[in-house]
PDB file of C-alpha atoms and ligand atoms in Angstrom:
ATOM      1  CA  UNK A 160      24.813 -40.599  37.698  1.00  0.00           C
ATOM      2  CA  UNK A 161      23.506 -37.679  40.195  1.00  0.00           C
ATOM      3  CA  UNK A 162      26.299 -36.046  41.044  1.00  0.00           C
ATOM      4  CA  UNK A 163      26.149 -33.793  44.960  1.00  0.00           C
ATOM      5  CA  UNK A 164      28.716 -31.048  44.616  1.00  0.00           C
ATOM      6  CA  UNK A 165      29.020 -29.831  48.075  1.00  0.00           C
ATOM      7  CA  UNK A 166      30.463 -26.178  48.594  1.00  0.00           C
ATOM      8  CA  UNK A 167      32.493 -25.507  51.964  1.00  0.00           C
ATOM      9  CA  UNK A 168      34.409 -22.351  53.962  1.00  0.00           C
ATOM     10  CA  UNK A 169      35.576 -23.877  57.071  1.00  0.00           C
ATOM     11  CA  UNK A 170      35.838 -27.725  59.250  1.00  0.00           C
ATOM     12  CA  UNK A 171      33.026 -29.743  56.678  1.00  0.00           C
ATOM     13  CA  UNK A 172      31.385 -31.605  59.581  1.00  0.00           C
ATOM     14  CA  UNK A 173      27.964 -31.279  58.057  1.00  0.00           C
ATOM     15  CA  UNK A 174      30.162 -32.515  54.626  1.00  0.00           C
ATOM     16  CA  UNK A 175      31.146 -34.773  56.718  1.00  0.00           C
ATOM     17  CA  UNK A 176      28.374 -36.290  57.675  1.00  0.00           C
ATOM     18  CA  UNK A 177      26.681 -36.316  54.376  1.00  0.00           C
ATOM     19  CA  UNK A 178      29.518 -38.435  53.538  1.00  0.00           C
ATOM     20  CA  UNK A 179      29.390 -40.936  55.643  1.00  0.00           C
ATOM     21  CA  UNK A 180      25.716 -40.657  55.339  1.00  0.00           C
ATOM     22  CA  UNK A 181      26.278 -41.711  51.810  1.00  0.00           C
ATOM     23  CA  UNK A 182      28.237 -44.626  52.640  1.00  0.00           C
ATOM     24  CA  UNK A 183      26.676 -46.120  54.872  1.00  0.00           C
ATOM     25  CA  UNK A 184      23.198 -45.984  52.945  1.00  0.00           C
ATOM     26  CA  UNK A 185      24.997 -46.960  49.678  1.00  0.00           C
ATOM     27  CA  UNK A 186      23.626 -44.071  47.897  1.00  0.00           C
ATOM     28  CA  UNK A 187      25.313 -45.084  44.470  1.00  0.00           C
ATOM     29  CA  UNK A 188      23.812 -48.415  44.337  1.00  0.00           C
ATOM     30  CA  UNK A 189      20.611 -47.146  45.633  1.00  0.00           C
ATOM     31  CA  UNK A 190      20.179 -44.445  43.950  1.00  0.00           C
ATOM     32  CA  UNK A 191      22.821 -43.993  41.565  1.00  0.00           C
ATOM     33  CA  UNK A 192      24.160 -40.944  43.793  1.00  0.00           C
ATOM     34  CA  UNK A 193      27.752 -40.080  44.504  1.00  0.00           C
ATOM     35  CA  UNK A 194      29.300 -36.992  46.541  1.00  0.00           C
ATOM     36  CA  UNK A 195      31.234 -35.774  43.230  1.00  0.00           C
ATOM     37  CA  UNK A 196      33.292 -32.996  44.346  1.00  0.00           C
ATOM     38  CA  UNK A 197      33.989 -30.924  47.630  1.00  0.00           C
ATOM     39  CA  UNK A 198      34.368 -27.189  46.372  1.00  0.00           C
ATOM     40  CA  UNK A 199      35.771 -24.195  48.744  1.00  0.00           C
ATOM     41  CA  UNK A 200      36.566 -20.575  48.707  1.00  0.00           C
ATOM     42  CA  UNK A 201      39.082 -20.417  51.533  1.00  0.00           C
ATOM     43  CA  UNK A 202      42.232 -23.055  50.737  1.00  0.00           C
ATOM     44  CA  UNK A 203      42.242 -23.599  54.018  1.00  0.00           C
ATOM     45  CA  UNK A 204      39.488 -25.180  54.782  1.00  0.00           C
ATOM     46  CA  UNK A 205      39.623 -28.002  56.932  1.00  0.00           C
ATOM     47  CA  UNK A 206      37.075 -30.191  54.904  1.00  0.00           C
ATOM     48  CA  UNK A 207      39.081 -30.527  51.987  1.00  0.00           C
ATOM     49  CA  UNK A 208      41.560 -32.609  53.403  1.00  0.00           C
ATOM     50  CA  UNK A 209      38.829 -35.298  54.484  1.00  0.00           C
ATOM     51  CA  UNK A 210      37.138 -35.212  51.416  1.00  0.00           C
ATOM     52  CA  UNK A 211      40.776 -35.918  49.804  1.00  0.00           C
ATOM     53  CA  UNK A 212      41.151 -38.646  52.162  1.00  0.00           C
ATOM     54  CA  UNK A 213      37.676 -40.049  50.771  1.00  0.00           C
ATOM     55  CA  UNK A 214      38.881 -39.502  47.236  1.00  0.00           C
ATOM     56  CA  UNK A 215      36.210 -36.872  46.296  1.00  0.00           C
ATOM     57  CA  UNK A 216      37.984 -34.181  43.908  1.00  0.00           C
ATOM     58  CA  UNK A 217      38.152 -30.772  45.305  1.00  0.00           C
ATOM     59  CA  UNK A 218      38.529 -27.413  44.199  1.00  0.00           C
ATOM     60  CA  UNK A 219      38.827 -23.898  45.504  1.00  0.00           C
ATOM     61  CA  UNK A 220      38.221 -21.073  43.973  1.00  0.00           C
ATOM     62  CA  UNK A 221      39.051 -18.015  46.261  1.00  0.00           C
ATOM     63  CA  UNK A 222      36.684 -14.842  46.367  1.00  0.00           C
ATOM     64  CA  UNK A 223      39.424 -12.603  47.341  1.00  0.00           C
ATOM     65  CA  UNK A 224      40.683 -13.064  43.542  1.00  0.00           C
ATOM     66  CA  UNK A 225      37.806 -11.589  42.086  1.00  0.00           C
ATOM     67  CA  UNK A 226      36.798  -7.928  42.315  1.00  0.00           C
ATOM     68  CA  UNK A 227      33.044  -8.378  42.268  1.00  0.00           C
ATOM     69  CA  UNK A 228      30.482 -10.875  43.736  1.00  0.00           C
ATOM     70  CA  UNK A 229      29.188 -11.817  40.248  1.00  0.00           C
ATOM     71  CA  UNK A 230      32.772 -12.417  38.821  1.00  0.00           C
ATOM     72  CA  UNK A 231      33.402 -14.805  41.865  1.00  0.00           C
ATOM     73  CA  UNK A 232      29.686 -16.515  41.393  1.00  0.00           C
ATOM     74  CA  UNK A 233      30.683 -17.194  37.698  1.00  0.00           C
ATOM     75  CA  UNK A 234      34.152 -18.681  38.035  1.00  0.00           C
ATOM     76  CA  UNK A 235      32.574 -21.005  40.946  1.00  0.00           C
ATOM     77  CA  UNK A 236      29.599 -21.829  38.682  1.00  0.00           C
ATOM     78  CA  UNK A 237      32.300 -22.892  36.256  1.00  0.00           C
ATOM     79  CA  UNK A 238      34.252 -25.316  38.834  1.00  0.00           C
ATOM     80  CA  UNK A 239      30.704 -26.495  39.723  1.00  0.00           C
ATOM     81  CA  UNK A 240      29.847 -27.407  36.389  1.00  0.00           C
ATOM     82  CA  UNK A 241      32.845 -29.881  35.720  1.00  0.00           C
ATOM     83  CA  UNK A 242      31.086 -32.191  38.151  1.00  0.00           C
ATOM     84  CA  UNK A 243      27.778 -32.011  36.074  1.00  0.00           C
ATOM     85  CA  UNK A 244      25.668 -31.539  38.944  1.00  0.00           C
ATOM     86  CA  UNK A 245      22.026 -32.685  40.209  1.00  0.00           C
ATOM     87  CA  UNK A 246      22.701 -31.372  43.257  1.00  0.00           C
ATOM     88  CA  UNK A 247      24.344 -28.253  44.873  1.00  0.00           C
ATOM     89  CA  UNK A 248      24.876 -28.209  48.820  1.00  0.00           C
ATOM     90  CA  UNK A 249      26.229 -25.811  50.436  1.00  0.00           C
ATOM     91  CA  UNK A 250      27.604 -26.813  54.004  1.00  0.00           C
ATOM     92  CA  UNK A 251      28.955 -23.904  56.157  1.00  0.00           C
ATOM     93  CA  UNK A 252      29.653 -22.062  52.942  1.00  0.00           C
ATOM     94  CA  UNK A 253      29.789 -18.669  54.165  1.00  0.00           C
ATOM     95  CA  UNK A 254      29.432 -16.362  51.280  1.00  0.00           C
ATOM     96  CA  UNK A 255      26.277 -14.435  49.631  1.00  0.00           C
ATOM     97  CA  UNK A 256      25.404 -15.365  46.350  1.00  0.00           C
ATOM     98  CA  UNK A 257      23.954 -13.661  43.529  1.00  0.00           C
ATOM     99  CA  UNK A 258      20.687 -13.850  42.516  1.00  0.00           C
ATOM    100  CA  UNK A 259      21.844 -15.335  39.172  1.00  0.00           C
ATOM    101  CA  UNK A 260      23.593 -17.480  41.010  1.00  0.00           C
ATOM    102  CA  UNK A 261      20.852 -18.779  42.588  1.00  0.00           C
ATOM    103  CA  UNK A 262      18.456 -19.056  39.733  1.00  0.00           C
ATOM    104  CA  UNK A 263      20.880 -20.787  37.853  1.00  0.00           C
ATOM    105  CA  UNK A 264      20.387 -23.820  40.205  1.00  0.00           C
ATOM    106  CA  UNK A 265      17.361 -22.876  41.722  1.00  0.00           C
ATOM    107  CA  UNK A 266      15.640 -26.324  42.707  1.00  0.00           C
ATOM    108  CA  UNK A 267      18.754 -28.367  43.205  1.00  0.00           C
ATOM    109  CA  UNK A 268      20.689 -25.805  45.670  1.00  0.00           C
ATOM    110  CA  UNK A 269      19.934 -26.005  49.427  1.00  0.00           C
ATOM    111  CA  UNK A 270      21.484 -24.884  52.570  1.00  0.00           C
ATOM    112  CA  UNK A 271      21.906 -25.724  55.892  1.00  0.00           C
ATOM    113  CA  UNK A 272      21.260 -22.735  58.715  1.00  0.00           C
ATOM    114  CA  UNK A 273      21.818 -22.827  61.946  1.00  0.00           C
ATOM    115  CA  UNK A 274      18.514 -21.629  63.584  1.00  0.00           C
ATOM    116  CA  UNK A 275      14.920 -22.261  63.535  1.00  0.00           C
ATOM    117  CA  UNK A 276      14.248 -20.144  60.289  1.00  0.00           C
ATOM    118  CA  UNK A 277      12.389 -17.401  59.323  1.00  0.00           C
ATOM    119  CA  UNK A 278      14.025 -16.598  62.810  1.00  0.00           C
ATOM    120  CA  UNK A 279      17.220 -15.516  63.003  1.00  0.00           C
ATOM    121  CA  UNK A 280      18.679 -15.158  59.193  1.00  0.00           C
ATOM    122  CA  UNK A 281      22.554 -13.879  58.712  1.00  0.00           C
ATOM    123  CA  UNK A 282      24.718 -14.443  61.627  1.00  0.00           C
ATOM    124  CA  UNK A 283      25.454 -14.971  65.134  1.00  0.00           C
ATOM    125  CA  UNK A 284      22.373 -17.083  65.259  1.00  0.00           C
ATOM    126  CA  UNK A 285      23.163 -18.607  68.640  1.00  0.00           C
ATOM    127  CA  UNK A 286      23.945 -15.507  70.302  1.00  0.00           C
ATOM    128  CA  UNK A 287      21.240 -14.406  69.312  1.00  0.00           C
ATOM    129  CA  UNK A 288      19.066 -16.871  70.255  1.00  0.00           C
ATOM    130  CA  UNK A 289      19.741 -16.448  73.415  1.00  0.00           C
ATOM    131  CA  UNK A 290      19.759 -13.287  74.002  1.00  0.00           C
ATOM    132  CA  UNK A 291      16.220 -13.134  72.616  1.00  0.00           C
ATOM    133  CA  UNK A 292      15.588 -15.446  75.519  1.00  0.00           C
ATOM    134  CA  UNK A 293      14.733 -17.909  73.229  1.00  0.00           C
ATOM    135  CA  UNK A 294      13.428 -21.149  74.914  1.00  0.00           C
ATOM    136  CA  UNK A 295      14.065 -23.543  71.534  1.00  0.00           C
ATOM    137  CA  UNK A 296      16.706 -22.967  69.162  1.00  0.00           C
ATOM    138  CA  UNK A 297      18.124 -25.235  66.111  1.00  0.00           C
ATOM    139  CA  UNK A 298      19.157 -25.638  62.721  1.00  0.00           C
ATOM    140  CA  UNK A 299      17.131 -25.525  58.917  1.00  0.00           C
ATOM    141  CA  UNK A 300      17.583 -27.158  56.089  1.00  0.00           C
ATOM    142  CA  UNK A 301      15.843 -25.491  52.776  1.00  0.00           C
ATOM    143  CA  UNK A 302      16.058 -24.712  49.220  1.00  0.00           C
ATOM    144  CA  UNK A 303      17.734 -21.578  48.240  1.00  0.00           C
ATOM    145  CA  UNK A 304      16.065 -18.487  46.891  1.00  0.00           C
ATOM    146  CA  UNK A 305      17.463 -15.400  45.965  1.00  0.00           C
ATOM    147  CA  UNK A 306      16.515 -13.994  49.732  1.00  0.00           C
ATOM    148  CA  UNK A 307      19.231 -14.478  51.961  1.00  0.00           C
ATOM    149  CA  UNK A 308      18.487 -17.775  54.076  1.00  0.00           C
ATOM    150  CA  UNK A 309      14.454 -17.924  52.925  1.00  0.00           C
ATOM    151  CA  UNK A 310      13.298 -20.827  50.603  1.00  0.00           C
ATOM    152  CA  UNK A 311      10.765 -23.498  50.866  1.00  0.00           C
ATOM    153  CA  UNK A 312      11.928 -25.636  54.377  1.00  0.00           C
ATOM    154  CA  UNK A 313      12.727 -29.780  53.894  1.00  0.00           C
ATOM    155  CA  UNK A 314      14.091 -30.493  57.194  1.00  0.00           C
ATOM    156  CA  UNK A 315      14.159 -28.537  60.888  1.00  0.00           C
ATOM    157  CA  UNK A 316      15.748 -30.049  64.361  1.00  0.00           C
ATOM    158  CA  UNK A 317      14.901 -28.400  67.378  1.00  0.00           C
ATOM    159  CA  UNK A 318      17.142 -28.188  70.621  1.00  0.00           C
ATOM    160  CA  UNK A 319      16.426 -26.821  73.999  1.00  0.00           C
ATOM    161  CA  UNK A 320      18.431 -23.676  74.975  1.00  0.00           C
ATOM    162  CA  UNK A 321      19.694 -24.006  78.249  1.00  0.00           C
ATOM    163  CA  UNK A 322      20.100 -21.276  81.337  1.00  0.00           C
ATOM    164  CA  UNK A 323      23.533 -21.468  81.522  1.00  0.00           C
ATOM    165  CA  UNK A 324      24.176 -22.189  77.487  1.00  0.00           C
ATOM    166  CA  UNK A 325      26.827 -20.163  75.543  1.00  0.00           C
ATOM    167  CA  UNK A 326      26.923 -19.333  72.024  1.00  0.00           C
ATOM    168  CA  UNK A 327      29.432 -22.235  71.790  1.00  0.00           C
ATOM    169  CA  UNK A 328      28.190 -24.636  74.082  1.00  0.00           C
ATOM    170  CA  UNK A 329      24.176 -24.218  72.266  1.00  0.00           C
ATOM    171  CA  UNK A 330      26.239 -24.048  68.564  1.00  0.00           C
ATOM    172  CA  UNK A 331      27.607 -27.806  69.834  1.00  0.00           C
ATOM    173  CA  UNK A 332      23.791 -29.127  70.709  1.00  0.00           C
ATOM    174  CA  UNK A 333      22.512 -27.378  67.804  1.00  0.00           C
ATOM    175  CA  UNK A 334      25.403 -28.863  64.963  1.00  0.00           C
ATOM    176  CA  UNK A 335      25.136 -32.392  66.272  1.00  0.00           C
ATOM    177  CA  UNK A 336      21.007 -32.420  65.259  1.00  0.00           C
ATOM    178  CA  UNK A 337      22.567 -31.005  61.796  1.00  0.00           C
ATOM    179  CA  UNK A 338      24.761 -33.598  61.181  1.00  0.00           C
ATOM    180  CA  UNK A 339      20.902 -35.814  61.846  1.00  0.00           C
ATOM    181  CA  UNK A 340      18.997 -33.476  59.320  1.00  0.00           C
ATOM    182  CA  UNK A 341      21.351 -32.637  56.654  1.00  0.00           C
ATOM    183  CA  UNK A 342      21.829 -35.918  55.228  1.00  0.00           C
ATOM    184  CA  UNK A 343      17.859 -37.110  55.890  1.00  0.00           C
ATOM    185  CA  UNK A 344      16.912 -34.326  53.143  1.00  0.00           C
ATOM    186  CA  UNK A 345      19.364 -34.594  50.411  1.00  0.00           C
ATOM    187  CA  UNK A 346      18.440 -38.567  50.795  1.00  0.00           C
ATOM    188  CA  UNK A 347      14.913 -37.580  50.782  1.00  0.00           C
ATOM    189  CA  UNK A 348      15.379 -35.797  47.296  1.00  0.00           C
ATOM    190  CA  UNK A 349      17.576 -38.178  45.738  1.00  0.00           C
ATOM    191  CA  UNK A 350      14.998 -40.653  44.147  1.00  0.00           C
ATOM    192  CA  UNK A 351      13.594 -37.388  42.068  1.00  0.00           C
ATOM    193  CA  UNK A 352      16.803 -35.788  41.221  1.00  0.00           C
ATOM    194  CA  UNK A 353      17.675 -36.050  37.333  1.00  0.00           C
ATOM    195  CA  UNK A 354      21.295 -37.266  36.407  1.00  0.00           C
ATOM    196  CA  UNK A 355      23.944 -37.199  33.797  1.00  0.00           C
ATOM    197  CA  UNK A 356      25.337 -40.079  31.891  1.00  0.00           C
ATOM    198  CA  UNK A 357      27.901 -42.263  34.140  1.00  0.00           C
TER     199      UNK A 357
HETATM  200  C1  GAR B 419      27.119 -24.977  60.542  1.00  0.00           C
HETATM  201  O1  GAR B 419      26.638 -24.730  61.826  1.00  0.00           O
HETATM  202  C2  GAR B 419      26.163 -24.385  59.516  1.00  0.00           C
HETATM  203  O2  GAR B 419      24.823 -24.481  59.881  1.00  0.00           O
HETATM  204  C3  GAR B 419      26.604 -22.959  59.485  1.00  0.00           C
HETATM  205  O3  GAR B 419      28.005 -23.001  59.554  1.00  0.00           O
HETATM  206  C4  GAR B 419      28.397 -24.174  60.275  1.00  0.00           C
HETATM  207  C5  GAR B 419      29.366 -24.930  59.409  1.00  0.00           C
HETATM  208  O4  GAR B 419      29.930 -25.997  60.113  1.00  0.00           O
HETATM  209  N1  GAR B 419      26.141 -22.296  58.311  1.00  0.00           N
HETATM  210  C6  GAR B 419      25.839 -21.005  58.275  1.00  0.00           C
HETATM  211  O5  GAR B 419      25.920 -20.278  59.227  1.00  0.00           O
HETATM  212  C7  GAR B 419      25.366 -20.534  56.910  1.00  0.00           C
HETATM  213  N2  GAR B 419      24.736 -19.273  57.027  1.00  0.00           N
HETATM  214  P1  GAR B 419      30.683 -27.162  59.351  1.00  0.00           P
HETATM  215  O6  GAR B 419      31.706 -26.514  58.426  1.00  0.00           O
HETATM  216  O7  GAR B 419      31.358 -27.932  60.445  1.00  0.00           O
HETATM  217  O8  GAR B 419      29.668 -27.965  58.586  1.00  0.00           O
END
């Protein structure tokens, strides 16, 4: 079995759509592939109640408990781990992880960022965008390294940034392409992904 554990702060529409992405492309008969667990460090997250409703386990494990970032890292490696994992994604999951972290899972952890990367790393991407008078904008997906939002690059979408376009209004153009992207490169990575035993 390959087991996705997808990590979440906030609404889980790219979760979302790797969901349904799932479904809808069968990934356990085709590929033996399963969305195992939807982890979070804010209880409130909005995604965890869908992924209940899908009957994917969650967990959270909230950073405000622990007094350092490695402490935090460790305990959420730990939650990770009960899903035996081939893959880690992390979908909106908005905190900084240590390099350890990282190496731990380094091949089979990606992320999904919401510009055209190496431009625009950290946050307020859109804004940003546009106040660089960027023409293009859009979103990244990659493998994560230890540098904050570098790593080798599996999927990109372009949008157009428009003259009257807000920070909200280009975010909207730019997370509907993710929702396209997202699920095209964990699919894409499935076939060669090792797994556990069922
Ligand atoms: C998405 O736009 C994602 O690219 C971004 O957060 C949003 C999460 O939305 N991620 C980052 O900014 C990571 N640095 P979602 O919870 O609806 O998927």
């Amino acid at each position: 079995m390959k087991n996705i554990v997808i990590l979440i702060s906030g609404g889980g529409s790219n979760m979302a759509a790797i969901i349904r992405c799932a479904q809808r492309e069968s990934w356990l008969e085709s590929f033996g592939a399963r969305v195992a667990a939807v982890i979070s460090n804010r209880a409130d997250a909005g995604g965890l109640a869908l992924a209940r409703e899908h009957r994917i386990a969650t967990d959270v494990v909230d950073h405000r408990r622990f007094a350092t970032r490695e402490a935090f890292d460790t305990e959420l490696s730990v939650a990770i781990e009960r899903h035996q994992p081939s893959l880690v994604v992390l979908a909106g999951f908005m905190r900084i992880l240590t390099p350890q972290f990282v190496q731990r899972y380094q091949g089979r952890l990606l992320n999904i960022h919401p510009s055209l990367l190496p431009a625009f790393p950290g946050l307020h991407t859109h804004q940003r965008a546009i106040d660089a008078g960027c023409r293009f904008a859009g979103a990244t997906v990659h493998q994560v390294t230890p540098e904050l939002d570098h790593g080798p690059i599996l999927e990109r979408a372009v949008v157009p940034v428009l003259p009257d376009d807000t920070a909200e209004t280009l975010a909207a153009r730019v997370l509907v392409q993710e929702h396209q992207i997202y699920p095209r490169a964990i699919a894409a990575l499935l076939p060669g992904l090792s797994g556990c035993a069922p």
